[in-house]
Short mmCIF file of C-alpha atoms and ligand atoms in Angstrom, two decimals:
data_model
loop_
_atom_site.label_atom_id
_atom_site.label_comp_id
_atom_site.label_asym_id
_atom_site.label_seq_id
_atom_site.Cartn_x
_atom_site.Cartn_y
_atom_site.Cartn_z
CA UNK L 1 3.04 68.04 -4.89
CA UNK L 2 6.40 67.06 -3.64
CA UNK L 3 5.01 65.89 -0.59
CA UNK L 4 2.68 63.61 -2.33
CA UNK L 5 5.38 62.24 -4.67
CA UNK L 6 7.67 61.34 -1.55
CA UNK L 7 4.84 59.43 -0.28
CA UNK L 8 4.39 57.50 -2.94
CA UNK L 9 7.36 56.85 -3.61
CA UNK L 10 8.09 55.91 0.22
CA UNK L 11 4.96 52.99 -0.22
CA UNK L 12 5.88 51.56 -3.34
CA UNK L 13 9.68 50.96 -1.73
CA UNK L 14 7.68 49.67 1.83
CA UNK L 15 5.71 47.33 -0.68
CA UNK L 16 8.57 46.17 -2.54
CA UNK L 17 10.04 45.40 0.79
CA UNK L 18 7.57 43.68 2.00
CA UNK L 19 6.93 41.10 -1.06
CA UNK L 20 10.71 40.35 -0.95
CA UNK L 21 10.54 39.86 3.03
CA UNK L 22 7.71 37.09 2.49
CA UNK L 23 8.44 35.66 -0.87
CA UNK L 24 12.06 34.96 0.56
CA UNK L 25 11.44 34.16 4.66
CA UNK L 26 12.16 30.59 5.48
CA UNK L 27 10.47 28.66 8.37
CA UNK L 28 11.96 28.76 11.39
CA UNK L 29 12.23 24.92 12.35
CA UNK L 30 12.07 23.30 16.17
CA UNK L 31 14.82 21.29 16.49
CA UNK L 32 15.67 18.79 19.17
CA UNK L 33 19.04 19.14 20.43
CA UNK L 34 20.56 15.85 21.17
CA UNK L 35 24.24 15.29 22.72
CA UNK L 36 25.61 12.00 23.88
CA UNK L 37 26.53 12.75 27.63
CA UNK L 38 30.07 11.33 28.45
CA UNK L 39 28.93 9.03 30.81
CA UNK L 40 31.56 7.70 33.72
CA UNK L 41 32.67 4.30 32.26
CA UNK L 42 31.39 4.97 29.16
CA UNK L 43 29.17 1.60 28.61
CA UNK L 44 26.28 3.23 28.71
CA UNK L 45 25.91 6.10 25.75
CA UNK L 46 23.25 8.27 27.44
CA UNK L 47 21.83 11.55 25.50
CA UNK L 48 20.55 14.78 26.64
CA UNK L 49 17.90 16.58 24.67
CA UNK L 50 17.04 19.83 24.40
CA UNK L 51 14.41 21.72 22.47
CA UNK L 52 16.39 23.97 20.06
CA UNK L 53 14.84 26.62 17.48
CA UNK L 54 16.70 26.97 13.90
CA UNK L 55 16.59 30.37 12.30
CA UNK L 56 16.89 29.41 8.03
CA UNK L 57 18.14 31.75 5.84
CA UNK L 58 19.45 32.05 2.22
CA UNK L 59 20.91 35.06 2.89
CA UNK L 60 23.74 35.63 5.15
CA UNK L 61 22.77 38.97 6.54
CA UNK L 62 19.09 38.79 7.12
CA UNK L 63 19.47 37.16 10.15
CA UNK L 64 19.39 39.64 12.79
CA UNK L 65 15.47 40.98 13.18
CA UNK L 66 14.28 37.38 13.96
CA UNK L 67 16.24 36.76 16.79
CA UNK L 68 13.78 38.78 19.14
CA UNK L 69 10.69 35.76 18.44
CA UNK L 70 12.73 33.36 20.82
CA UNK L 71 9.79 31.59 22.77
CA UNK L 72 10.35 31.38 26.66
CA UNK L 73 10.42 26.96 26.35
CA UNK L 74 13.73 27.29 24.56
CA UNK L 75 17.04 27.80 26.24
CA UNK L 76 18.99 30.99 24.43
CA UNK L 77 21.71 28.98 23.77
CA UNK L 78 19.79 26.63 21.42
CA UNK L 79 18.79 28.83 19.28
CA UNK L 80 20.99 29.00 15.81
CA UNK L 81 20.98 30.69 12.84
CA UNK L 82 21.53 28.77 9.52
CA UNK L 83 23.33 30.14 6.37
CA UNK L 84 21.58 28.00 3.58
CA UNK L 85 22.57 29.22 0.14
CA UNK L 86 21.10 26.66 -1.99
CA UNK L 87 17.70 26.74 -0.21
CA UNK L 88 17.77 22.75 0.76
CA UNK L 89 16.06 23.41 4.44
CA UNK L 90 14.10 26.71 2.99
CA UNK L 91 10.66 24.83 2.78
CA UNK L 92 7.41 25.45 4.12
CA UNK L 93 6.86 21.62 4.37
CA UNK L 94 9.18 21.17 7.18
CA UNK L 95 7.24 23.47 9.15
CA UNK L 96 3.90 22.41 9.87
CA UNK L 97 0.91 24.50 9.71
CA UNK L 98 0.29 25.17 13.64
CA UNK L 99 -2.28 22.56 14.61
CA UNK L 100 -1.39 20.21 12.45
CA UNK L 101 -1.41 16.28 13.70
CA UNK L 102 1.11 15.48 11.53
CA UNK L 103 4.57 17.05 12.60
CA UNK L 104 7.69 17.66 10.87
CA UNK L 105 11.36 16.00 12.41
CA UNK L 106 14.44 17.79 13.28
CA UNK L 107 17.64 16.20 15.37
CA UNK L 108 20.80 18.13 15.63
CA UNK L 109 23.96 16.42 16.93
CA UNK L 110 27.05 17.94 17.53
CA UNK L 111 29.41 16.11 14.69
CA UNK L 112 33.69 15.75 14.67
CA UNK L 113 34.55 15.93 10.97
CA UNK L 114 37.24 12.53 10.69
CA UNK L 115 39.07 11.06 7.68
CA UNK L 116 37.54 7.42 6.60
CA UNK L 117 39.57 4.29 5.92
CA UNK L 118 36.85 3.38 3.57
CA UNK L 119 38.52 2.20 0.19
CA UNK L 120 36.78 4.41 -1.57
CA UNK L 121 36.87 7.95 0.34
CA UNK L 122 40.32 7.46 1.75
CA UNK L 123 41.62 9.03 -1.19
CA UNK L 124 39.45 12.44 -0.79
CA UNK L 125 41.68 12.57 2.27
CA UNK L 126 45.18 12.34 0.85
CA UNK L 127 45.83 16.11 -0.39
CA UNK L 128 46.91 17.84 2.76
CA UNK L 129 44.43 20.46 3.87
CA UNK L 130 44.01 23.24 6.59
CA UNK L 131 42.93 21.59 9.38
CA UNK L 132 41.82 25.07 10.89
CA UNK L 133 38.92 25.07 8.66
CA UNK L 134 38.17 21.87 11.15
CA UNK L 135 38.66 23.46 14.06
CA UNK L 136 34.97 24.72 14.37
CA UNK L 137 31.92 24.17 15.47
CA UNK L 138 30.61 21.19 13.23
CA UNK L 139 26.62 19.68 13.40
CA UNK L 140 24.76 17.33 11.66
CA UNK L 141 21.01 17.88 10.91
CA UNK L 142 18.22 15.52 9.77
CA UNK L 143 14.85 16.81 8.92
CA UNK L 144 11.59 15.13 7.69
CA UNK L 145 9.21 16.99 6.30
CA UNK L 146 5.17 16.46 7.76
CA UNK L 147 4.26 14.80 4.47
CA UNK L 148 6.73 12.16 5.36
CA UNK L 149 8.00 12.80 1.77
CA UNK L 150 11.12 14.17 1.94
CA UNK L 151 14.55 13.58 4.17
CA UNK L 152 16.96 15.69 4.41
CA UNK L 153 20.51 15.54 6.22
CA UNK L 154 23.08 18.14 6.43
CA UNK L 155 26.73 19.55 8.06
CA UNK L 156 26.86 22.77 9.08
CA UNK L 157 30.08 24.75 10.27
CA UNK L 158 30.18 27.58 12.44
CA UNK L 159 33.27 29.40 13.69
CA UNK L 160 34.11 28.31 17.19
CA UNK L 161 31.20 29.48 19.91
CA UNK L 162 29.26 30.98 17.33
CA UNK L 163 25.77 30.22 16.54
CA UNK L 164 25.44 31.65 13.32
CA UNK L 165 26.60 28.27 11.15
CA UNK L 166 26.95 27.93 7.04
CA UNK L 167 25.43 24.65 5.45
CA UNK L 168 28.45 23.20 4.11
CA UNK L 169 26.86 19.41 2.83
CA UNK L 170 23.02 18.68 2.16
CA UNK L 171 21.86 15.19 1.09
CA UNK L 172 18.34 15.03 0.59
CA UNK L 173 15.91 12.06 -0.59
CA UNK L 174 12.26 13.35 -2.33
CA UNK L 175 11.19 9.72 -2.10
CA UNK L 176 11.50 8.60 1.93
CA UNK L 177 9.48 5.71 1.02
CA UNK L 178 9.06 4.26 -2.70
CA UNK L 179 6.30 1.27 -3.97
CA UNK L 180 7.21 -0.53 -6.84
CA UNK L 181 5.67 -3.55 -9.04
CA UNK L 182 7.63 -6.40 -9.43
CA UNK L 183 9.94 -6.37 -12.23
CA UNK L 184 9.72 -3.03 -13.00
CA UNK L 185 12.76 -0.43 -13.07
CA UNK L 186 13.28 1.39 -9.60
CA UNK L 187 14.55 4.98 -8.90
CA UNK L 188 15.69 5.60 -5.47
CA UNK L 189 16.38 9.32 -5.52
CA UNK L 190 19.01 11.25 -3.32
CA UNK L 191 20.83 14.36 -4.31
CA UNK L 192 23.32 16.19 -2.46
CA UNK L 193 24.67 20.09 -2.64
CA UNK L 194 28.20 21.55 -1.55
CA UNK L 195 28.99 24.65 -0.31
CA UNK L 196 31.36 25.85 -3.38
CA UNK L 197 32.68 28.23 -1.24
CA UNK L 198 34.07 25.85 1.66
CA UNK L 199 37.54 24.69 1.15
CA UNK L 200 36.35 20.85 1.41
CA UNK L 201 34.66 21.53 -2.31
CA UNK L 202 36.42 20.19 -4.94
CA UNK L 203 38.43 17.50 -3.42
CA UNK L 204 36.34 15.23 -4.65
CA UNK L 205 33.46 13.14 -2.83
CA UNK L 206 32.30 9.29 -2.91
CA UNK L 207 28.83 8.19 -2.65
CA UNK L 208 27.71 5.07 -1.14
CA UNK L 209 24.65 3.21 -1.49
CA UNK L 210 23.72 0.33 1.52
CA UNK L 211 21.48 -2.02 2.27
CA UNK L 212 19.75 -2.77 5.32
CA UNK L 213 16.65 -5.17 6.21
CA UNK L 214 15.75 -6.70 9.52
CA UNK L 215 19.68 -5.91 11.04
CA UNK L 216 21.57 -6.97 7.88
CA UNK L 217 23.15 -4.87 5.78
CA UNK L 218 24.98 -5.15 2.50
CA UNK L 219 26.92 -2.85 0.50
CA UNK L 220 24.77 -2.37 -3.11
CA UNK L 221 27.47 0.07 -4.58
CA UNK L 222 30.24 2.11 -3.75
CA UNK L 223 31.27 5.28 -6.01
CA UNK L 224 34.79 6.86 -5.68
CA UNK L 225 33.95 10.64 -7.13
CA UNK L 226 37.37 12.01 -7.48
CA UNK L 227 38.87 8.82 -10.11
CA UNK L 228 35.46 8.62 -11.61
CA UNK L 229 34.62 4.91 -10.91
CA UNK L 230 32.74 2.77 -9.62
CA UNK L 231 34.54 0.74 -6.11
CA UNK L 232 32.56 -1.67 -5.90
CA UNK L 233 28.73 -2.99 -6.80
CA UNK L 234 27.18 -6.25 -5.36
CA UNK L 235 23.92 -5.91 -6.81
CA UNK L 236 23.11 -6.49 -10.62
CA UNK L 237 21.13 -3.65 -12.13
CA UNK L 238 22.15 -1.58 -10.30
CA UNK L 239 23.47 2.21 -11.42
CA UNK L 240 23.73 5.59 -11.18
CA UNK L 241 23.96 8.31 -13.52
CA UNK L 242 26.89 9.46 -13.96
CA UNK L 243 26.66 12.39 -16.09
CA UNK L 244 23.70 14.13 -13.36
CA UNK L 245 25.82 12.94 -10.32
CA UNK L 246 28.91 15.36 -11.38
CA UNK L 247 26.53 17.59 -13.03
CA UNK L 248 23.44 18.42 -10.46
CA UNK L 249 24.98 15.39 -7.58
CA UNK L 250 22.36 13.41 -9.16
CA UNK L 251 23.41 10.14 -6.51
CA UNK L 252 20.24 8.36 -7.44
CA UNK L 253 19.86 4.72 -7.50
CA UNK L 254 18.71 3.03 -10.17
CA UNK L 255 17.23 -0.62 -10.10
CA UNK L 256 16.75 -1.89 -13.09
CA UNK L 257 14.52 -4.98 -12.48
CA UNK L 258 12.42 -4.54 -8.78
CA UNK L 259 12.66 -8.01 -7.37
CA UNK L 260 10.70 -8.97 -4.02
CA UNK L 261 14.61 -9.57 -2.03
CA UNK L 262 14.62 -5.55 -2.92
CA UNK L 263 12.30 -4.58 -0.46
CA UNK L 264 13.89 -3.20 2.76
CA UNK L 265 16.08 0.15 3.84
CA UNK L 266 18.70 2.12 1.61
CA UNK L 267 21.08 4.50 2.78
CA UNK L 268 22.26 6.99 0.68
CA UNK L 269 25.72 8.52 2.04
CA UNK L 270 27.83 11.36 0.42
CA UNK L 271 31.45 11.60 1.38
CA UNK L 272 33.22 14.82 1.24
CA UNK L 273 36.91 15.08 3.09
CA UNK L 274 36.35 14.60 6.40
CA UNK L 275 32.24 15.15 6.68
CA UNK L 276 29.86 13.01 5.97
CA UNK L 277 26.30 12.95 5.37
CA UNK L 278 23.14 10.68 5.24
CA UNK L 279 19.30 9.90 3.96
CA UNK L 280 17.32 6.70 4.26
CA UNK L 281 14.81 5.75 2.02
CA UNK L 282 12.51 2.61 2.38
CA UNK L 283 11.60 0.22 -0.69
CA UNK L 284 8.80 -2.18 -0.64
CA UNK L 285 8.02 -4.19 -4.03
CA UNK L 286 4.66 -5.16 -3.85
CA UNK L 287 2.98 -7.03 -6.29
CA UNK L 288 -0.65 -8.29 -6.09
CA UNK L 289 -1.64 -11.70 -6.81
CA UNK L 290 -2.73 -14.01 -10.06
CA UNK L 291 -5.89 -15.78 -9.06
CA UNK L 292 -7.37 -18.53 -10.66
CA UNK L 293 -10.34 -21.04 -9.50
CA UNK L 294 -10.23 -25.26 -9.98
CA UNK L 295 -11.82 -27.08 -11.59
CA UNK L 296 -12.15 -25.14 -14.38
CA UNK L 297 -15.14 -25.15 -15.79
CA UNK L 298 -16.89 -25.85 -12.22
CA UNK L 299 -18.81 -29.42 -13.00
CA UNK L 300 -22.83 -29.61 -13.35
CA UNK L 301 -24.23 -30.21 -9.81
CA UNK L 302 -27.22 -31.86 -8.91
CA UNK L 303 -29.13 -30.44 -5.66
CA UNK L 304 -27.80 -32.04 -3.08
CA UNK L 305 -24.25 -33.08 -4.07
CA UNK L 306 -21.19 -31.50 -2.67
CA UNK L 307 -18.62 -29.57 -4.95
CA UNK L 308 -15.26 -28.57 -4.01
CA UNK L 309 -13.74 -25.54 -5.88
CA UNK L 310 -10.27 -24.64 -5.31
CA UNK L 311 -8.92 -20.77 -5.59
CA UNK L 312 -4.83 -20.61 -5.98
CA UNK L 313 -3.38 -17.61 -5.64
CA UNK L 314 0.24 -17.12 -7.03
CA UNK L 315 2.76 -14.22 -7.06
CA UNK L 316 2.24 -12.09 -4.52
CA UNK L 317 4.37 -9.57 -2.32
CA UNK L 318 4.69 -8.90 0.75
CA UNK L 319 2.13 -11.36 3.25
CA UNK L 320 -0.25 -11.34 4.08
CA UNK L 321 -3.24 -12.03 1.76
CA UNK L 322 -6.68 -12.34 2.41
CA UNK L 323 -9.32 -14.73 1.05
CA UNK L 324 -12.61 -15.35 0.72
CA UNK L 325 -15.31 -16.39 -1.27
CA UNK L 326 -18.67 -14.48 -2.40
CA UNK L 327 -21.96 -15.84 -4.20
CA UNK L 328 -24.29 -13.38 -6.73
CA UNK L 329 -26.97 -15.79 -7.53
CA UNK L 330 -29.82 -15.44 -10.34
CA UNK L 331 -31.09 -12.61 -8.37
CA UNK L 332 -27.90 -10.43 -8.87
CA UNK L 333 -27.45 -10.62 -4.96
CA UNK L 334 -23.47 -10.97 -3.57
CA UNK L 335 -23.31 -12.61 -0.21
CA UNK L 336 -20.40 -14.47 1.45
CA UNK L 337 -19.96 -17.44 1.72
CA UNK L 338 -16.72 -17.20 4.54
CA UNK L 339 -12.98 -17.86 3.44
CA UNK L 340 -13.26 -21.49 2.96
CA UNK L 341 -10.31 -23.43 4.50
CA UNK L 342 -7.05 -21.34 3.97
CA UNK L 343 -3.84 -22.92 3.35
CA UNK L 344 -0.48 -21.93 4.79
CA UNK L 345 1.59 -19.67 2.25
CA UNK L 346 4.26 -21.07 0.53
CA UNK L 347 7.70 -18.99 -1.02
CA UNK L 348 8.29 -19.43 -4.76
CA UNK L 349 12.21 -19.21 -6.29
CA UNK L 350 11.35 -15.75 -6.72
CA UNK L 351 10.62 -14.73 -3.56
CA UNK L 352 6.79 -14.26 -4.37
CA UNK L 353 4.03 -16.40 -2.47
CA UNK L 354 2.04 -18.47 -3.05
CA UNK L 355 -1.35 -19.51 -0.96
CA UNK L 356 -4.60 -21.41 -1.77
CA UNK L 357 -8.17 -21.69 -0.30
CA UNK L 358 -10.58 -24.69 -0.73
CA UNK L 359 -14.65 -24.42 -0.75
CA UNK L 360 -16.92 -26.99 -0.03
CA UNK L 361 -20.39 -25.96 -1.32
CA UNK L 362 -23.10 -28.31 0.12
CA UNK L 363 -26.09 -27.76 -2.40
CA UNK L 364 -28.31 -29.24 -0.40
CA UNK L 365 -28.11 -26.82 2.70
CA UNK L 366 -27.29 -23.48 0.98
CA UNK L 367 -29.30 -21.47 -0.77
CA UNK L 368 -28.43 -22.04 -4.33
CA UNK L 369 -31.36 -21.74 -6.93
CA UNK L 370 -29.90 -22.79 -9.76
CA UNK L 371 -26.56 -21.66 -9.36
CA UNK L 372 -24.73 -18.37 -9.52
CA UNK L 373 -21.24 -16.75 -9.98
CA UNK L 374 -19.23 -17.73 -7.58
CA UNK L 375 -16.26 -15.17 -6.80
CA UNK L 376 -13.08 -15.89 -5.18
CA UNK L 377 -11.77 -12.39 -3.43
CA UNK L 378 -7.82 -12.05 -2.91
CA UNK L 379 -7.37 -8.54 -0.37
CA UNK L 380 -3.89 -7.62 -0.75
CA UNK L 381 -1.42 -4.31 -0.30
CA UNK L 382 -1.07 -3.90 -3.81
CA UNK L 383 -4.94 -4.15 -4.38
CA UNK L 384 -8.47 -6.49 -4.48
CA UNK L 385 -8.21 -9.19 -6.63
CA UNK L 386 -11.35 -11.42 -8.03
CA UNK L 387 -11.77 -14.72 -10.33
CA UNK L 388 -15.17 -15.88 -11.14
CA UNK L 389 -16.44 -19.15 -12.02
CA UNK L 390 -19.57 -20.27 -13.30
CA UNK L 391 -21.35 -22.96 -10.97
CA UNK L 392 -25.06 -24.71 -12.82
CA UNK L 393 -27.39 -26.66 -10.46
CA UNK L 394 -29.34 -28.82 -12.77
CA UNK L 395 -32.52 -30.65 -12.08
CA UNK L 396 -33.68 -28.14 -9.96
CA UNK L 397 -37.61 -28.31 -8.50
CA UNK L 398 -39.00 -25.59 -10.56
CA UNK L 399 -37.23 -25.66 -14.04
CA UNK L 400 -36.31 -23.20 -16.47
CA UNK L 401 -37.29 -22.53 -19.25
CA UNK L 402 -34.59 -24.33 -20.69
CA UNK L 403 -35.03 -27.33 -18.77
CA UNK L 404 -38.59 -27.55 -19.61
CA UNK L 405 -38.02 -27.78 -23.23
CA UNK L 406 -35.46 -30.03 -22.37
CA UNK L 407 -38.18 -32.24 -20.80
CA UNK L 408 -40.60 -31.40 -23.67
CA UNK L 409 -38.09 -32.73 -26.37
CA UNK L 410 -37.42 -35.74 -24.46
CA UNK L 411 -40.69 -36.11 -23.56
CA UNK L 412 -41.31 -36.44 -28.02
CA UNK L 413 -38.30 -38.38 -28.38
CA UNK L 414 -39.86 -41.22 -25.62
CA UNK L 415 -43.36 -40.45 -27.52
CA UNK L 416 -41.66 -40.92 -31.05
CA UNK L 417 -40.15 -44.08 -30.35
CA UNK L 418 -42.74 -45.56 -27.90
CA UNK L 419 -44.79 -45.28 -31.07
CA UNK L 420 -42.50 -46.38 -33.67
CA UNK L 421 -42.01 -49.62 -31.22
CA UNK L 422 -45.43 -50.29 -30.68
CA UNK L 423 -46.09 -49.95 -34.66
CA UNK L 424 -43.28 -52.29 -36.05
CA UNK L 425 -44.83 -54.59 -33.19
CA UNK L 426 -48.47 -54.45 -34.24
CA UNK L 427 -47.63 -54.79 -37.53
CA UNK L 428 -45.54 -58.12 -37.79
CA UNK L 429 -48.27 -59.29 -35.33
CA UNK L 430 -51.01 -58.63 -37.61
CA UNK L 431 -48.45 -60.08 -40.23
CA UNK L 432 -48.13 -63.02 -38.50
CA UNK L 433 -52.35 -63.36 -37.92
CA UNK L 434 -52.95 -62.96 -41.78
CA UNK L 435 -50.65 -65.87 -42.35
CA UNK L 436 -52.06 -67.79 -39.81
CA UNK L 437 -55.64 -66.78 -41.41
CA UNK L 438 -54.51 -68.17 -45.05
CA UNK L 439 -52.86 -71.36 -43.66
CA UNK L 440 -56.48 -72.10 -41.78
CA UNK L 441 -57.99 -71.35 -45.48
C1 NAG B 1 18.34 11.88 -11.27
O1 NAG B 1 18.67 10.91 -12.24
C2 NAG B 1 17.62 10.01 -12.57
C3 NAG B 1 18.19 8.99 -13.53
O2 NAG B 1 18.73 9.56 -14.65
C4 NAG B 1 16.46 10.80 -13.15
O3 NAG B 1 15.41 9.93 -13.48
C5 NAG B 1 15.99 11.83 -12.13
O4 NAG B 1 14.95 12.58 -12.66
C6 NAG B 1 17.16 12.72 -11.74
N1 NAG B 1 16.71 13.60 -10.66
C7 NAG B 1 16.87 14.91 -10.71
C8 NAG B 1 16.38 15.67 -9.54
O5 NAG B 1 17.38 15.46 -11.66
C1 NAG B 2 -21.43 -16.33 -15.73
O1 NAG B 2 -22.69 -16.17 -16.34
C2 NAG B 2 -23.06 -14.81 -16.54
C3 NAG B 2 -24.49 -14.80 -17.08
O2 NAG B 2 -24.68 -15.73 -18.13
C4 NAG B 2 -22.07 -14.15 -17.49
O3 NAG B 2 -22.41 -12.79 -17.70
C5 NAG B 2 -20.68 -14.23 -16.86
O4 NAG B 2 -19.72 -13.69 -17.73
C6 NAG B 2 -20.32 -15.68 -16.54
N1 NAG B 2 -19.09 -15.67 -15.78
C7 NAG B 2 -18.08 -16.49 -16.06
C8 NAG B 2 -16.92 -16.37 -15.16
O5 NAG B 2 -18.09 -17.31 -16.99
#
């Protein structure tokens, strides 16, 4: 009896064990180690890089065990172990299922925490601090999950030749890249997490937001975290909240009206004293176009006559835009009828474009009947556009319905008065006869 009780109680503790072992076991992430080599001269800045393995863990002492899974490609010496309280890097997403096409990214650099002469994270600098706690081995990661969803950056500290390093700053973005309709409000998200325990907590931090598009970059707003205000902001609508910044570092951006000069790259950096770190996160406003077809209603053709129908399409973002023109006629069949002749695009105040396509529709050598919907087609990012437009050809060889009776009524009316005229004329004739007749009497 005893025996059997100390079995089972032996497998229920192995069980327990082994749900916490896999509920809490973070991926173990391939890394690439990259190091700028301290070339002679210096002018050229060339890298080494290494393949590295990174060991996560929420825990500080459950480390050990996993060391042994080293594979042979990577060097022993870049292999680390990460101390990740908060769980940022603990996700399955940034380690690919094994086969997968898609692949997660991970750069480590080695990183030398500095002070900044930026207005607003000099301050976080002025209270005089060990530098000790500097003297260490410093890194900074950046990781992209395989979904391309989600950025992460960090700094990580490690006592001097150790490997086993604490995450001391994570700034991650949920939103690497973000659509949004003209006009509408934006949300650029990027939160960050501090060590509490690290001495570099609680000194305060800044958060910047940049701009960047095609090599230019602009500052969009500057926040100074340890006087509460806001530096600096050179764009309008723009904001952060406040309140979930101090509360959760909540450093999200807020647009509050997407306009097409948006679209482009914003960096999202958190200042603590001395470290710094990083995410990206791309923008594009796209907004599909208005169509609308000229002249409006299309004119009554006759077979054989040329029309000309004009499709304009108006505030659209980004180029390019495609488009045709399609024909259903009486028979319910689509076919194409090509793009018609295309004009250049042109730029409207707002930044939206702007781009037309003409149509010359010879009756006489297409297929017509007697007429159709004709369709102007607009292929764009933000979606397929279509205007319709209905085109008559009137007089056609075998009539409707419609047109006979047509006919037949005008066919009376000519009948009617062909009559009426040939009566009042008979009459005054005979009239004139019977007058003639008493005159002779
Ligand atoms: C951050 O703040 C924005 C704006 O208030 C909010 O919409 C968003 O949900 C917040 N994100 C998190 C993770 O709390
Ligand atoms: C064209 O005519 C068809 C059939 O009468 C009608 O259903 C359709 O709505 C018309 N289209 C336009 C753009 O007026």
């Amino acid at each position: 009896m005893t025996d059997f009780s100390t079995i089972y109680k032996l497998s229920v503790v192995a069980i327990i064990y082994l749900i916490q072992a896999c509920s809490s076991s973070c991926p173990v992430l391939d890394c690439w180690y990259v190091q700028e080599k301290s070339g002679r001269g210096g002018l050229t800045a060339a890298t080494t890089q290494e393949k590295s393995l990174i060991y996560i863990s929420t825990d500080e002492h459950r480390h050990t065990a996993e060391s042994q899974r080293t594979p042979s490609d990577v060097n022993h010496d870049r292999v680390y172990f990460f101390n990740d309280p908060a769980g940022t890097l603990c996700l399955p997403s940034l380690n690919p299922p094994k086969g997968s096409v898609k692949k997660s990214q991970c750069e480590i650099n080695p990183f030398l925490p500095h002070p900044s002469d930026l207005r607003w994270v000099a301050p976080l600098t002025d209270s005089t601090m060990s530098p000790l706690y500097l003297q260490a081995d410093w890194f900074t990661t950046s990781h992209q999950d395989f979904k391309r969803q989600l950025t992460i950056s960090s700094i990580t500290r490690a006592p001097t030749a150790s490997k086993e390093h604490n995450v001391i700053l994570s700034v991650t973005s949920k939103t690497l890249s973000v659509q949004s309709r003209l006009g509408e409000p934006v949300l650029l998200d990027c939160g960050f997490w501090v060590d509490p325990s690290s001495p570099l907590s609680g000194s305060g931090f800044a958060v910047e937001w940049r701009y960047q598009f095609r090599g230019e970059g602009r500052l969009v707003l500057a926040y100074d975290g340890k006087s509460d205000r806001l530096a600096d902001t050179r764009e309008e609508g723009a904001m952060l909240d406040f309140e979930g910044l101090h509360e959760k570092g909540n450093a999200s951006l807020i647009l509050q009206e997407a306009k097409v000069r948006h679209s482009g790259m914003y960096i999202c950096t958190v200042y603590l004293p001395y470290v710094v770190a990083q995410v990206a996160v791309e923008l594009e406003i796209v907004e599909p176009p208005s169509l609308s077809i000229y002249p409006s209603p299309l004119p009554l053709v006759v077979p054989g006559q040329t029309v000309v129908i004009q499709c304009e399409a108006s505030g659209f973002a980004p180029l390019p835009l495609e488009l045709s023109w399609e024909f259903k006629g009486a028979d319910g069949k689509s076919r194409s009828l090509g793009s018609g002749s295309v004009t250049g695009h042109r730029q409207a105040w707002d930044g939206t474009y702007g781009q037309s396509t003409k149509l010359e529709l010879n009756t006489a050598n297409m297929d017509l009947g007697r007429g159709g919907e004709v369709t102007c087609v607009a292929e764009h990012l933000g979606g397929t556009q279509r205007a319709s437009s209905n085109l008559s050809v009137i007089g056609f060889s075998v009539p409707s319905i419609e047109d006979s009776m047509a006919m037949v009524g005008v066919a009376l009316v000519l009948y009617g008065l062909i009559k009426f005229v040939s009566w009042t004329f008979i009459s005054s004739g005979s009239g004139e006869a019977d007058k003639q007749e008493k005159k002779d009497k």
